[in-house]
Coordinates of C-alpha atoms in Angstrom, one line a residue:
X1 CA 21.1 28.5 -3.2
X2 CA 19.3 28.6 -6.6
X3 CA 18.3 25.6 -8.7
X4 CA 16.7 26.0 -12.1
X5 CA 13.8 24.1 -13.6
X6 CA 14.2 22.4 -17.0
X7 CA 13.1 24.6 -19.9
X8 CA 9.5 24.4 -21.0
X9 CA 8.2 23.2 -17.7
X10 CA 4.4 23.5 -17.9
X11 CA 3.4 22.4 -14.4
X12 CA 4.4 25.7 -12.6
X13 CA 3.4 27.4 -10.4
X14 CA 0.8 24.7 -9.4
X15 CA 3.5 22.0 -9.3
X16 CA 5.6 24.0 -6.9
X17 CA 2.8 24.0 -4.3
X18 CA 2.1 20.3 -4.9
X19 CA 5.8 19.6 -4.2
X20 CA 5.8 21.9 -1.1
X21 CA 2.8 19.9 0.3
X22 CA 4.8 16.7 0.0
X23 CA 7.6 18.2 2.1
X24 CA 5.2 19.7 4.6
X25 CA 3.0 16.6 5.0
X26 CA 5.4 13.7 4.2
X27 CA 9.0 14.8 5.1
X28 CA 9.8 11.2 5.8
X29 CA 10.0 10.4 2.1
X30 CA 13.2 12.5 2.0
X31 CA 14.4 12.5 5.6
X32 CA 14.6 8.8 6.5
X33 CA 15.0 9.6 10.2
X34 CA 11.5 10.8 10.5
X35 CA 8.3 8.7 10.9
X36 CA 6.0 11.4 9.7
X37 CA 4.2 14.6 10.8
X38 CA 0.9 15.6 12.3
X39 CA -0.5 18.9 10.9
X40 CA -3.0 21.4 12.3
X41 CA -4.4 23.6 9.6
X42 CA -5.0 27.2 10.4
X43 CA -6.5 30.3 8.8
X44 CA -5.0 33.2 6.9
X45 CA -3.2 35.6 9.2
X46 CA -1.8 39.2 9.1
X47 CA 1.2 40.6 11.0
X48 CA -0.7 41.1 14.2
X49 CA -2.1 37.6 14.2
X50 CA 1.3 36.2 13.3
X51 CA 2.8 37.9 16.4
X52 CA 0.2 36.2 18.6
X53 CA 0.7 32.9 16.8
X54 CA 4.4 32.9 17.3
X55 CA 4.1 34.2 20.9
X56 CA 6.2 37.3 19.8
X57 CA 4.7 40.5 21.2
X58 CA 7.1 42.4 19.0
X59 CA 7.8 40.5 15.9
X60 CA 11.4 41.4 15.1
X61 CA 12.2 43.5 12.1
X62 CA 14.6 40.8 10.9
X63 CA 12.0 38.1 10.9
X64 CA 9.3 40.3 9.4
X65 CA 11.7 41.5 6.7
X66 CA 12.6 37.9 5.9
X67 CA 8.9 37.0 5.5
X68 CA 8.2 40.0 3.2
X69 CA 11.4 39.9 1.1
X70 CA 12.4 43.2 2.7
X71 CA 9.3 45.1 1.7
X72 CA 5.8 45.7 3.1
X73 CA 2.9 43.5 2.0
X74 CA 1.3 46.5 0.4
X75 CA 4.2 46.9 -2.0
X76 CA 3.8 43.5 -3.5
X77 CA 0.2 42.4 -3.0
X78 CA -2.7 44.0 -1.2
X79 CA -4.0 41.1 0.8
X80 CA -5.0 42.0 4.3
X81 CA -3.9 38.6 5.5
X82 CA -1.1 37.5 3.2
X83 CA -0.1 34.3 4.9
X84 CA -1.9 31.0 5.2
X85 CA -0.5 29.1 8.2
X86 CA -0.4 25.6 9.6
X87 CA 1.4 24.1 12.5
X88 CA 3.2 20.7 12.0
X89 CA 4.6 18.4 14.6
X90 CA 7.6 16.4 13.3
X91 CA 7.7 12.9 14.7
X92 CA 11.1 11.1 14.6
X93 CA 11.6 7.4 14.5
X94 CA 12.0 6.6 18.1
X95 CA 14.7 4.5 19.8
X96 CA 17.2 5.3 17.1
X97 CA 16.8 9.1 17.2
X98 CA 15.0 9.8 20.4
X99 CA 11.4 10.6 21.2
X100 CA 11.4 14.4 21.1
X101 CA 8.9 15.9 18.7
X102 CA 9.6 19.2 17.0
X103 CA 7.0 21.9 16.0
X104 CA 7.1 24.4 13.2
X105 CA 4.8 27.2 12.0
X106 CA 4.5 26.9 8.2
X107 CA 3.6 30.1 6.4
X108 CA 2.5 29.9 2.8
X109 CA 2.6 33.2 0.9
X110 CA 0.8 32.5 -2.5
X111 CA 1.3 36.1 -3.6
X112 CA 5.1 35.9 -3.4
X113 CA 5.2 32.1 -4.3
X114 CA 7.1 31.2 -1.1
X115 CA 6.8 29.1 2.0
X116 CA 8.6 29.8 5.3
X117 CA 9.3 27.4 8.1
X118 CA 9.5 28.8 11.6
X119 CA 10.5 26.2 14.2
X120 CA 9.7 26.9 17.8
X121 CA 10.5 25.4 21.2
X122 CA 8.4 25.1 24.4
X123 CA 10.1 24.9 27.8
X124 CA 8.8 23.1 30.9
X125 CA 6.8 26.1 32.0
X126 CA 5.0 26.4 28.6
X127 CA 7.0 29.4 27.4
X128 CA 7.4 29.4 23.6
X129 CA 10.3 30.8 21.7
X130 CA 11.3 30.9 18.1
X131 CA 14.4 29.0 16.9
X132 CA 15.6 31.9 14.8
X133 CA 18.7 30.1 13.7
X134 CA 16.6 27.5 11.9
X135 CA 14.1 29.7 10.1
X136 CA 14.3 29.0 6.4
X137 CA 12.3 29.7 3.3
X138 CA 11.7 28.2 -0.2
X139 CA 10.7 30.5 -3.0
X140 CA 9.7 30.0 -6.6
X141 CA 11.0 32.6 -9.0
X142 CA 9.8 33.3 -12.5
X143 CA 12.8 35.0 -14.1
X144 CA 11.3 35.5 -17.6
X145 CA 8.6 33.9 -19.7
X146 CA 10.5 30.6 -20.0
X147 CA 12.7 30.3 -16.9
X148 CA 11.7 29.2 -13.5
X149 CA 14.0 28.8 -10.5
X150 CA 13.8 27.6 -6.9
X151 CA 15.7 29.4 -4.1
X152 CA 16.5 28.4 -0.6
X153 CA 17.0 31.1 2.0
X154 CA 18.0 30.8 5.7
X155 CA 17.5 33.7 8.1
X156 CA 20.8 33.2 9.8
X157 CA 22.8 30.5 8.1
X158 CA 25.8 30.9 10.6
X159 CA 23.5 30.1 13.5
X160 CA 21.9 27.0 12.0
X161 CA 21.6 24.2 14.5
X162 CA 21.5 20.6 13.2
X163 CA 20.4 17.7 15.4
X164 CA 20.7 15.2 12.6
X165 CA 17.0 14.3 12.8
X166 CA 14.4 17.0 12.5
X167 CA 17.0 19.6 11.6
X168 CA 19.4 18.2 9.1
X169 CA 22.5 20.2 8.1
X170 CA 21.8 23.2 6.0
X171 CA 23.7 21.9 3.0
X172 CA 21.4 18.8 3.0
X173 CA 18.5 21.1 2.2
X174 CA 20.4 22.4 -0.8
X175 CA 21.8 19.1 -2.1
X176 CA 18.9 16.7 -1.3
X177 CA 15.7 18.6 -0.7
X178 CA 15.7 21.2 -3.4
X179 CA 16.4 18.8 -6.3
X180 CA 13.6 16.6 -5.1
X181 CA 11.2 19.6 -4.9
X182 CA 12.1 20.5 -8.5
X183 CA 11.4 16.9 -9.6
X184 CA 8.1 16.7 -7.8
X185 CA 7.1 20.1 -9.1
X186 CA 7.9 19.0 -12.6
X187 CA 6.0 15.7 -12.3
X188 CA 3.1 17.3 -10.4
X189 CA 1.3 14.0 -9.8
X190 CA -1.5 14.8 -7.5
X191 CA -3.4 11.9 -5.9
X192 CA -7.0 11.7 -4.9
X193 CA -6.2 9.1 -2.3
X194 CA -5.4 10.0 1.3
X195 CA -2.1 8.7 2.8
X196 CA -2.8 5.6 5.0
X197 CA -0.7 7.2 7.7
X198 CA -3.2 10.1 7.8
X199 CA -5.7 7.7 9.3
X200 CA -3.6 7.0 12.3
X201 CA -1.9 8.9 15.1
X202 CA 1.6 9.0 13.6
X203 CA 3.4 9.1 17.0
X204 CA 1.6 6.0 18.2
X205 CA 2.5 4.2 15.0
X206 CA 6.2 5.2 15.3
X207 CA 6.4 4.0 18.9
X208 CA 4.7 0.7 18.3
X209 CA 6.6 0.0 15.1
X210 CA 10.0 0.4 16.8
X211 CA 8.8 -1.8 19.7
X212 CA 7.6 -4.6 17.3
X213 CA 10.7 -4.2 15.1
X214 CA 12.9 -4.8 18.2
X215 CA 10.7 -7.7 19.4
X216 CA 10.7 -9.6 16.1
X217 CA 14.0 -8.7 14.5
X218 CA 15.5 -12.1 15.5
X219 CA 13.3 -13.6 12.7
X220 CA 15.7 -12.1 10.2
X221 CA 18.5 -14.4 11.4
X222 CA 16.5 -17.6 11.4
X223 CA 14.5 -17.0 8.2
X224 CA 14.4 -20.4 6.4
X225 CA 12.7 -19.2 3.2
X226 CA 14.5 -18.2 0.0
X227 CA 12.9 -14.8 0.1
X228 CA 14.6 -11.7 1.4
X229 CA 14.2 -11.8 5.2
X230 CA 14.7 -8.1 5.9
X231 CA 12.1 -7.2 3.3
X232 CA 9.4 -9.6 4.5
X233 CA 10.0 -9.4 8.3
X234 CA 10.0 -5.6 8.5
X235 CA 7.2 -5.3 5.9
X236 CA 5.0 -7.5 8.0
X237 CA 6.0 -5.7 11.2
X238 CA 4.9 -2.4 9.5
X239 CA 1.5 -3.9 8.4
X240 CA 1.0 -5.4 11.8
X241 CA 1.7 -2.1 13.5
X242 CA -0.7 -0.3 11.2
X243 CA -3.5 -2.8 12.1
X244 CA -2.8 -2.9 15.8
X245 CA -2.9 0.9 16.1
X246 CA -6.0 1.1 13.9
X247 CA -7.7 -1.6 16.0
X248 CA -6.8 0.1 19.2
X249 CA -8.3 3.4 18.0
X250 CA -11.4 1.5 16.9
X251 CA -11.8 -0.1 20.4
X252 CA -11.3 3.3 22.1
X253 CA -13.8 5.0 19.8
X254 CA -16.5 2.3 20.3
X255 CA -15.8 1.5 23.9
X256 CA -14.9 -2.1 23.1
X257 CA -12.8 -4.4 25.3
X258 CA -12.6 -7.6 23.2
X259 CA -9.8 -7.6 20.7
X260 CA -10.8 -7.8 17.0
X261 CA -10.6 -11.3 15.4
X262 CA -9.2 -11.8 11.9
X263 CA -8.5 -14.2 9.1
X264 CA -5.6 -13.7 6.8
X265 CA -6.5 -15.1 3.3
X266 CA -3.4 -16.0 1.4
X267 CA -1.1 -15.6 4.4
X268 CA 2.1 -16.6 2.7
X269 CA 4.9 -17.0 5.3
X270 CA 2.3 -16.4 8.1
X271 CA 4.4 -13.9 9.9
X272 CA 1.6 -11.3 10.0
X273 CA -0.7 -13.9 11.6
X274 CA 2.1 -14.8 14.1
X275 CA 2.6 -11.2 15.2
X276 CA -1.1 -10.3 15.4
X277 CA -1.8 -13.5 17.4
X278 CA 1.1 -12.8 19.8
X279 CA -0.2 -9.3 20.4
X280 CA -3.5 -10.7 21.6
X281 CA -5.8 -10.9 18.6
X282 CA -7.6 -14.2 17.9
X283 CA -7.2 -15.3 14.3
X284 CA -5.7 -17.6 11.7
X285 CA -4.0 -17.7 8.3
X286 CA -4.9 -19.7 5.3
X287 CA -2.7 -20.4 2.2
X288 CA -2.7 -22.8 -0.6
X289 CA 0.9 -23.9 0.2
X290 CA 2.6 -24.5 3.6
X291 CA 5.9 -22.7 4.2
X292 CA 8.9 -24.0 6.0
X293 CA 8.7 -21.2 8.6
X294 CA 5.3 -22.3 9.8
X295 CA 6.7 -24.9 12.0
X296 CA 8.8 -22.3 13.8
X297 CA 5.9 -20.3 15.1
X298 CA 4.4 -22.8 17.6
X299 CA 0.9 -24.1 18.1
X300 CA -0.5 -20.8 19.2
X301 CA -0.2 -19.5 15.6
X302 CA -3.0 -21.1 13.6
X303 CA -2.1 -21.7 10.0
X304 CA -4.0 -23.8 7.5
X305 CA -2.9 -25.2 4.1
X306 CA -5.9 -25.2 1.8
X307 CA -7.3 -23.5 -1.3
X308 CA -9.8 -20.6 -0.9
X309 CA -12.7 -20.0 -3.2
X310 CA -15.3 -17.3 -3.0
X311 CA -18.1 -19.7 -2.0
X312 CA -20.5 -20.5 0.8
X313 CA -17.7 -22.5 2.4
X314 CA -15.5 -19.5 2.9
X315 CA -17.6 -16.8 4.5
X316 CA -15.9 -16.9 8.0
X317 CA -18.9 -16.1 10.2
X318 CA -18.0 -14.4 13.5
X319 CA -14.8 -12.9 12.1
X320 CA -14.3 -9.1 12.4
X321 CA -11.6 -8.5 9.8
X322 CA -10.6 -10.3 6.6
X323 CA -7.0 -9.5 5.6
X324 CA -5.3 -10.2 2.3
X325 CA -1.6 -10.0 2.9
X326 CA 0.5 -11.5 0.1
X327 CA -2.9 -12.6 -1.4
X328 CA -1.9 -12.0 -5.0
X329 CA -4.8 -13.0 -7.4
X330 CA -7.1 -13.6 -4.4
X331 CA -7.0 -9.9 -3.4
X332 CA -10.0 -8.7 -5.6
X333 CA -12.1 -11.6 -4.3
X334 CA -11.8 -10.7 -0.6
X335 CA -14.4 -7.9 -0.8
X336 CA -16.6 -10.4 -2.7
X337 CA -16.3 -13.0 0.0
X338 CA -17.1 -10.3 2.6
X339 CA -20.1 -9.1 0.7
X340 CA -21.4 -12.6 0.3
X341 CA -21.1 -13.1 4.1
X342 CA -23.5 -10.2 4.7
X343 CA -25.9 -11.3 2.0
X344 CA -25.9 -14.9 3.3
X345 CA -27.0 -13.8 6.7
X346 CA -29.8 -11.6 5.2
X347 CA -28.9 -9.0 7.8
X348 CA -29.4 -5.5 6.4
X349 CA -28.4 -3.9 9.7
X350 CA -24.8 -4.5 8.8
X351 CA -22.6 -2.8 6.2
X352 CA -19.3 -3.8 4.7
X353 CA -16.3 -1.5 5.0
X354 CA -13.2 -2.2 3.0
X355 CA -9.9 -0.5 3.1
X356 CA -6.9 -0.9 0.8
X357 CA -3.7 -0.1 2.5
X358 CA -0.1 -0.1 1.2
X359 CA 2.3 0.6 4.1
X360 CA 5.4 0.3 2.0
X361 CA 3.9 2.3 -0.9
X362 CA 3.3 5.1 1.6
X363 CA 6.9 4.8 2.8
X364 CA 5.9 4.1 6.4
X365 CA 9.2 2.3 7.0
X366 CA 11.2 4.6 4.9
X367 CA 12.6 1.7 2.8
X368 CA 11.5 3.1 -0.5
X369 CA 10.0 -0.1 -1.7
X370 CA 6.6 -0.6 -3.3
X371 CA 4.5 -3.6 -2.6
X372 CA 1.1 -5.1 -3.4
X373 CA -1.9 -3.6 -1.7
X374 CA -3.1 -5.2 1.5
X375 CA -6.9 -5.6 1.5
X376 CA -8.7 -5.6 4.8
X377 CA -12.4 -5.9 5.3
X378 CA -14.4 -5.3 8.5
X379 CA -18.1 -5.9 9.3
X380 CA -19.5 -2.9 11.1
X381 CA -22.9 -2.8 12.7
X382 CA -24.8 0.3 11.5

């Protein structure tokens, strides 16, 4: 299949590679049945190294011809190692779509302006084999001085296997993926910020999110507020999942046993506090106005109705993390409150670390909604 770029597109070919990186690193923004990927970067490879990489002692002529557009590397560009490779592990959303992960070798050929995806399987004995039926390639073509086009090629279209998750139907790649690649390549909006999911083990996040979603989904049916229950329940489940996985990684890294404490400033409906408390983290939430749902949580969920000001009265000594979920105009003051806590103690052996995370903005849940940033601050001994 071929799809043309709009005339006068000035972002190519750089925009093509930016769009390709979105599909490689964040396929879940298109395929809603995925949670994300983990990627292992590799080095440039030649044909011999590629055979070793793919566990193919004799790389078939069919596959090699597909990678080189039917000609030898020397006929198009003289690079000794024409391919830049990485290996990505595709992580599906568990429960709904199973727990099996899928792996692909991704080969970028900058000389030919193409990227090839070679999925492979590993059996119980560790033997690796290529899924030849699902090998496909995306190529950027410059037809003349003004016209650019994007082409999708499959090695063996008739043998394409679709599991509906990691391997959608082949027409889906044409009707859904290619148009999005064209749009992303045209916009070419690169970001200097790392995805928040890149800071976590994606598979652990996926498993925990589905567990918490199942555990707290009943809140949707009893939601007493006028706000959209699905949005707020699953949004807070996503934020809680992120923090719980992050905190677990922190404890493992530092050899800690005690669970991190927290205060949620501007806690709103208090659901995030309720989830974190139920999962074993001591903490409380504070908001200027009490919500109806607060009475449903029970006495173990500590919620206070009061105004918060960045003063000596609100420094929260002994608290590990400050969270600003639904904190609105209070958000920029949370780092200030945290900094004043350090200064007030005259303890120069501590430093302040702040993170801004936006789970919905990074499409962790795949719901496509944007939300305010969540500000979290932690006090870390140097």
